[in-house]
Short mmCIF file of C-alpha atoms in Angstrom, two decimals:
data_model
loop_
_atom_site.label_atom_id
_atom_site.label_comp_id
_atom_site.label_asym_id
_atom_site.label_seq_id
_atom_site.Cartn_x
_atom_site.Cartn_y
_atom_site.Cartn_z
CA ALA A 1 -13.25 11.63 -2.27
CA GLN A 2 -12.45 8.17 -0.85
CA SER A 3 -9.95 6.39 -1.94
CA VAL A 4 -7.07 2.81 -2.50
CA ALA A 5 -4.31 2.58 -3.81
CA GLN A 6 -2.29 -1.28 -4.39
CA PRO A 7 0.39 -0.06 -4.56
CA GLU A 8 1.93 -3.54 -6.72
CA ASP A 9 -0.06 -5.12 -9.33
CA GLN A 10 1.76 -8.91 -8.75
CA VAL A 11 2.88 -10.69 -6.24
CA ASN A 12 4.97 -13.86 -6.09
CA VAL A 13 5.59 -16.42 -3.25
CA ALA A 14 6.75 -19.62 -2.61
CA GLU A 15 3.87 -21.84 -1.11
CA GLY A 16 4.16 -22.74 2.51
CA ASN A 17 5.55 -18.25 3.38
CA PRO A 18 3.57 -15.83 4.54
CA LEU A 19 2.10 -13.25 2.07
CA THR A 20 1.67 -9.88 1.71
CA VAL A 21 -0.74 -8.02 -0.31
CA LYS A 22 -0.17 -4.51 0.41
CA CYS A 23 -3.72 -1.59 0.25
CA THR A 24 -3.20 1.94 1.11
CA TYR A 25 -6.10 4.70 1.67
CA SER A 26 -7.04 8.11 1.46
CA VAL A 27 -10.63 8.98 3.26
CA SER A 28 -12.07 11.73 4.98
CA GLY A 29 -13.56 10.97 8.09
CA ASN A 30 -13.66 7.08 9.40
CA PRO A 31 -12.87 4.61 7.33
CA TYR A 32 -14.66 1.11 6.19
CA LEU A 33 -12.02 -1.35 4.77
CA PHE A 34 -12.48 -4.32 2.78
CA TRP A 35 -10.90 -6.97 1.04
CA TYR A 36 -11.78 -8.90 -1.74
CA VAL A 37 -11.00 -12.25 -3.63
CA GLN A 38 -11.96 -12.90 -7.45
CA TYR A 39 -10.88 -16.61 -9.03
CA PRO A 40 -10.52 -16.89 -12.87
CA ASN A 41 -14.30 -16.05 -14.53
CA ARG A 42 -16.42 -15.43 -10.86
CA GLY A 43 -17.63 -13.30 -9.23
CA LEU A 44 -15.96 -11.49 -6.70
CA GLN A 45 -16.11 -12.84 -2.79
CA PHE A 46 -16.05 -11.21 0.57
CA LEU A 47 -12.44 -12.06 2.84
CA LEU A 48 -12.65 -9.63 5.37
CA LYS A 49 -13.98 -5.62 7.15
CA TYR A 50 -12.41 -3.37 9.42
CA ILE A 51 -15.05 -0.81 11.11
CA THR A 52 -13.98 -0.46 14.00
CA GLY A 53 -12.68 -2.34 17.05
CA ASP A 54 -8.89 -4.78 17.30
CA ASN A 55 -6.59 -3.82 14.84
CA LEU A 56 -5.80 -6.72 14.18
CA VAL A 57 -9.13 -7.91 11.23
CA LYS A 58 -9.86 -12.19 10.97
CA GLY A 59 -12.04 -13.27 7.80
CA SER A 60 -12.04 -15.71 5.70
CA TYR A 61 -9.93 -18.68 5.27
CA GLY A 62 -7.04 -18.35 7.24
CA PHE A 63 -6.51 -14.07 6.04
CA GLU A 64 -6.33 -11.84 8.44
CA ALA A 65 -5.76 -7.73 7.75
CA GLU A 66 -3.99 -4.60 9.98
CA PHE A 67 -5.36 -1.36 9.97
CA ASN A 68 -2.95 1.37 10.34
CA LYS A 69 -4.14 4.35 11.03
CA SER A 70 -0.93 6.58 10.78
CA GLN A 71 0.36 4.93 7.64
CA THR A 72 -3.27 5.38 5.93
CA SER A 73 -2.58 1.21 5.75
CA PHE A 74 -4.60 -2.10 5.52
CA HIS A 75 -2.41 -4.47 4.28
CA LEU A 76 -4.40 -7.96 3.72
CA LYS A 77 -1.77 -10.58 5.23
CA LYS A 78 -2.20 -14.93 5.55
CA PRO A 79 0.88 -16.26 7.56
CA SER A 80 1.51 -19.46 5.29
CA ALA A 81 0.35 -19.62 1.62
CA LEU A 82 -1.38 -22.42 -0.26
CA VAL A 83 -1.50 -22.31 -4.07
CA SER A 84 -5.45 -22.58 -4.08
CA ASP A 85 -4.86 -18.86 -3.13
CA SER A 86 -3.71 -17.99 -7.15
CA ALA A 87 -5.91 -15.62 -7.22
CA LEU A 88 -6.37 -10.93 -7.39
CA TYR A 89 -7.23 -9.54 -4.29
CA PHE A 90 -9.05 -6.00 -3.91
CA CYS A 91 -9.00 -3.72 -1.36
CA ALA A 92 -12.68 -1.19 -1.36
CA VAL A 93 -13.33 1.54 1.26
CA ASN A 94 -16.57 1.97 1.72
CA THR A 95 -18.37 5.96 0.93
CA ARG A 96 -21.11 8.12 3.00
CA PHE A 97 -23.21 6.87 0.39
CA GLN A 98 -23.93 3.44 0.51
CA LYS A 99 -20.80 2.64 -2.56
CA LEU A 100 -17.38 1.09 -2.46
CA VAL A 101 -14.54 2.48 -4.56
CA PHE A 102 -11.81 -0.46 -4.56
CA GLY A 103 -8.57 -0.65 -5.44
CA THR A 104 -7.20 -1.35 -9.13
CA GLY A 105 -5.77 -5.33 -7.45
CA THR A 106 -2.98 -6.94 -7.46
CA ARG A 107 -2.28 -10.46 -8.52
CA LEU A 108 -1.20 -12.71 -6.01
CA LEU A 109 0.85 -15.90 -7.87
CA VAL A 110 1.66 -19.12 -5.39
CA SER A 111 3.78 -21.24 -6.49
CA PRO A 112 4.34 -24.79 -5.46
CA SER B 1 -29.40 -17.89 3.48
CA GLN B 2 -28.68 -15.23 0.60
CA THR B 3 -28.49 -15.93 -2.27
CA ILE B 4 -27.86 -13.87 -5.59
CA HIS B 5 -28.10 -14.64 -9.46
CA GLN B 6 -27.54 -13.72 -12.55
CA TRP B 7 -27.65 -14.26 -16.46
CA PRO B 8 -26.63 -15.72 -18.89
CA ALA B 9 -23.54 -16.41 -18.03
CA THR B 10 -21.88 -15.93 -21.44
CA LEU B 11 -23.50 -13.66 -24.25
CA VAL B 12 -22.26 -13.14 -27.65
CA GLN B 13 -24.22 -9.97 -28.92
CA PRO B 14 -22.99 -8.43 -32.16
CA VAL B 15 -23.00 -4.85 -32.04
CA GLY B 16 -25.83 -2.69 -32.14
CA SER B 17 -28.80 -5.34 -30.95
CA PRO B 18 -30.64 -4.80 -27.82
CA LEU B 19 -28.99 -6.43 -24.50
CA SER B 20 -30.79 -7.74 -20.85
CA LEU B 21 -28.88 -9.15 -17.71
CA GLU B 22 -31.13 -9.93 -15.49
CA CYS B 23 -29.75 -9.62 -11.73
CA THR B 24 -31.19 -11.70 -8.73
CA VAL B 25 -31.19 -11.87 -4.85
CA GLU B 26 -32.96 -14.27 -2.26
CA GLY B 27 -33.39 -14.64 0.68
CA THR B 28 -33.33 -10.76 1.64
CA SER B 29 -35.36 -8.15 1.90
CA ASN B 30 -34.88 -4.16 0.43
CA PRO B 31 -31.32 -4.74 -0.57
CA ASN B 32 -29.27 -1.96 -1.71
CA LEU B 33 -28.40 -3.46 -4.98
CA TYR B 34 -25.25 -2.81 -7.68
CA TRP B 35 -24.23 -3.19 -11.06
CA TYR B 36 -20.26 -2.83 -12.27
CA ARG B 37 -18.04 -3.55 -14.99
CA GLN B 38 -14.93 -5.04 -14.59
CA ALA B 39 -12.63 -4.18 -17.79
CA ALA B 40 -9.57 -6.66 -18.93
CA GLY B 41 -9.65 -8.70 -15.82
CA ARG B 42 -9.33 -5.71 -13.13
CA GLY B 43 -10.68 -2.76 -12.07
CA LEU B 44 -13.84 -2.53 -11.02
CA GLN B 45 -16.72 0.37 -12.63
CA LEU B 46 -19.97 1.13 -10.41
CA LEU B 47 -22.11 1.35 -13.00
CA PHE B 48 -25.78 1.98 -11.41
CA TYR B 49 -26.78 1.14 -7.67
CA SER B 50 -30.57 1.20 -6.30
CA VAL B 51 -31.54 1.78 -2.91
CA GLY B 52 -35.41 0.35 -3.49
CA ILE B 53 -37.82 -0.17 -6.42
CA GLY B 54 -37.82 1.93 -9.09
CA GLN B 55 -34.83 4.67 -8.13
CA ILE B 56 -31.58 4.29 -9.75
CA SER B 57 -28.50 5.86 -9.67
CA SER B 58 -26.75 6.61 -12.47
CA GLU B 59 -23.19 6.73 -11.67
CA VAL B 60 -21.40 6.65 -16.05
CA PRO B 61 -23.79 8.07 -18.53
CA GLN B 62 -23.10 5.61 -21.34
CA ASN B 63 -24.69 3.30 -23.30
CA LEU B 64 -26.82 1.54 -20.25
CA SER B 65 -28.94 1.78 -18.09
CA ALA B 66 -31.23 -0.23 -15.05
CA SER B 67 -34.26 -0.69 -14.35
CA ARG B 68 -35.54 -2.63 -10.68
CA PRO B 69 -38.59 -3.53 -11.31
CA GLN B 70 -39.20 -5.61 -7.96
CA ASP B 71 -37.16 -5.52 -5.26
CA ARG B 72 -34.80 -8.71 -4.78
CA GLN B 73 -34.77 -7.78 -8.78
CA PHE B 74 -31.51 -5.57 -11.09
CA ILE B 75 -31.93 -6.00 -14.44
CA LEU B 76 -28.85 -3.64 -16.83
CA SER B 77 -30.21 -3.10 -20.53
CA SER B 78 -29.25 -0.91 -23.73
CA LYS B 79 -30.51 -1.11 -26.47
CA LYS B 80 -28.17 -1.39 -28.63
CA LEU B 81 -24.40 -2.04 -28.15
CA LEU B 82 -20.88 -1.00 -28.94
CA LEU B 83 -18.04 -3.06 -28.65
CA SER B 84 -16.63 -1.25 -26.07
CA ASP B 85 -19.72 -2.24 -24.19
CA SER B 86 -18.09 -6.24 -23.54
CA GLY B 87 -16.85 -6.63 -19.72
CA PHE B 88 -17.83 -9.32 -17.70
CA TYR B 89 -20.55 -7.64 -15.50
CA LEU B 90 -20.87 -8.21 -11.78
CA CYS B 91 -23.80 -7.93 -9.69
CA ALA B 92 -23.48 -7.07 -6.27
CA TRP B 93 -26.16 -6.61 -3.23
CA ARG B 94 -25.79 -5.10 0.52
CA GLY B 95 -28.24 -5.62 3.17
CA PRO B 96 -29.72 -3.05 4.83
CA SER B 97 -29.01 -3.08 8.44
CA ALA B 98 -25.02 -2.30 9.34
CA SER B 99 -23.96 -4.25 7.53
CA TYR B 100 -21.43 -2.73 4.72
CA GLU B 101 -20.15 -5.04 2.49
CA GLN B 102 -21.48 -5.79 -0.48
CA TYR B 103 -21.40 -9.37 -1.86
CA PHE B 104 -21.35 -10.30 -5.54
CA GLY B 105 -22.84 -12.24 -8.24
CA PRO B 106 -21.03 -14.76 -11.11
CA GLY B 107 -21.05 -12.24 -12.99
CA THR B 108 -21.96 -12.26 -17.16
CA ARG B 109 -19.13 -12.08 -19.59
CA LEU B 110 -20.57 -10.24 -22.93
CA THR B 111 -18.49 -9.91 -25.96
CA VAL B 112 -19.66 -7.31 -28.07
CA THR B 113 -19.08 -8.36 -32.25
#
């Protein structure tokens, strides 16, 4: 079965520093991978996706993610974190039945 | 552009009362529609999805049901709420084209007392 894992419940980073939120996947076949962000009491916002092509995917708000097939990872990155990036981040993978399977989420806390 | 609406935004209901949450999508046709529940601000549980009018797939057997009476309308219902039904309910849509991502509504916060 398709699944993703987010090994960190929380990531702390200082404003201006680079950030990484980790995601690993387990799929049969080619993975379609996604990152979403959720602010308190709001719906999820789509950030970026990897379907095929370049391993480095650029998305909204300066975020990017690197697909690594050998390590089965799809880590979310940003060169310089902002306090406003503090939120809950979800990694997800598409299944053959047009559904998404989500990770458990990683809380990102950016300190001033 | 496409827009997804959910209402109500918040709801407080007593145990045993009925429930109806509504989701509508604008600006697209024949979308796939999804209901999720999020408990304790963390993981999402897929409850139902629909690929067309009257077509509902249930992911988890429980106290809830879903209906899709119109192409862009998706309703989540219950005849008798349980305390365990409390949570944040999210509706999402996905376009019929090759775009694989889903887009989420603002959510409904349900508290069962």
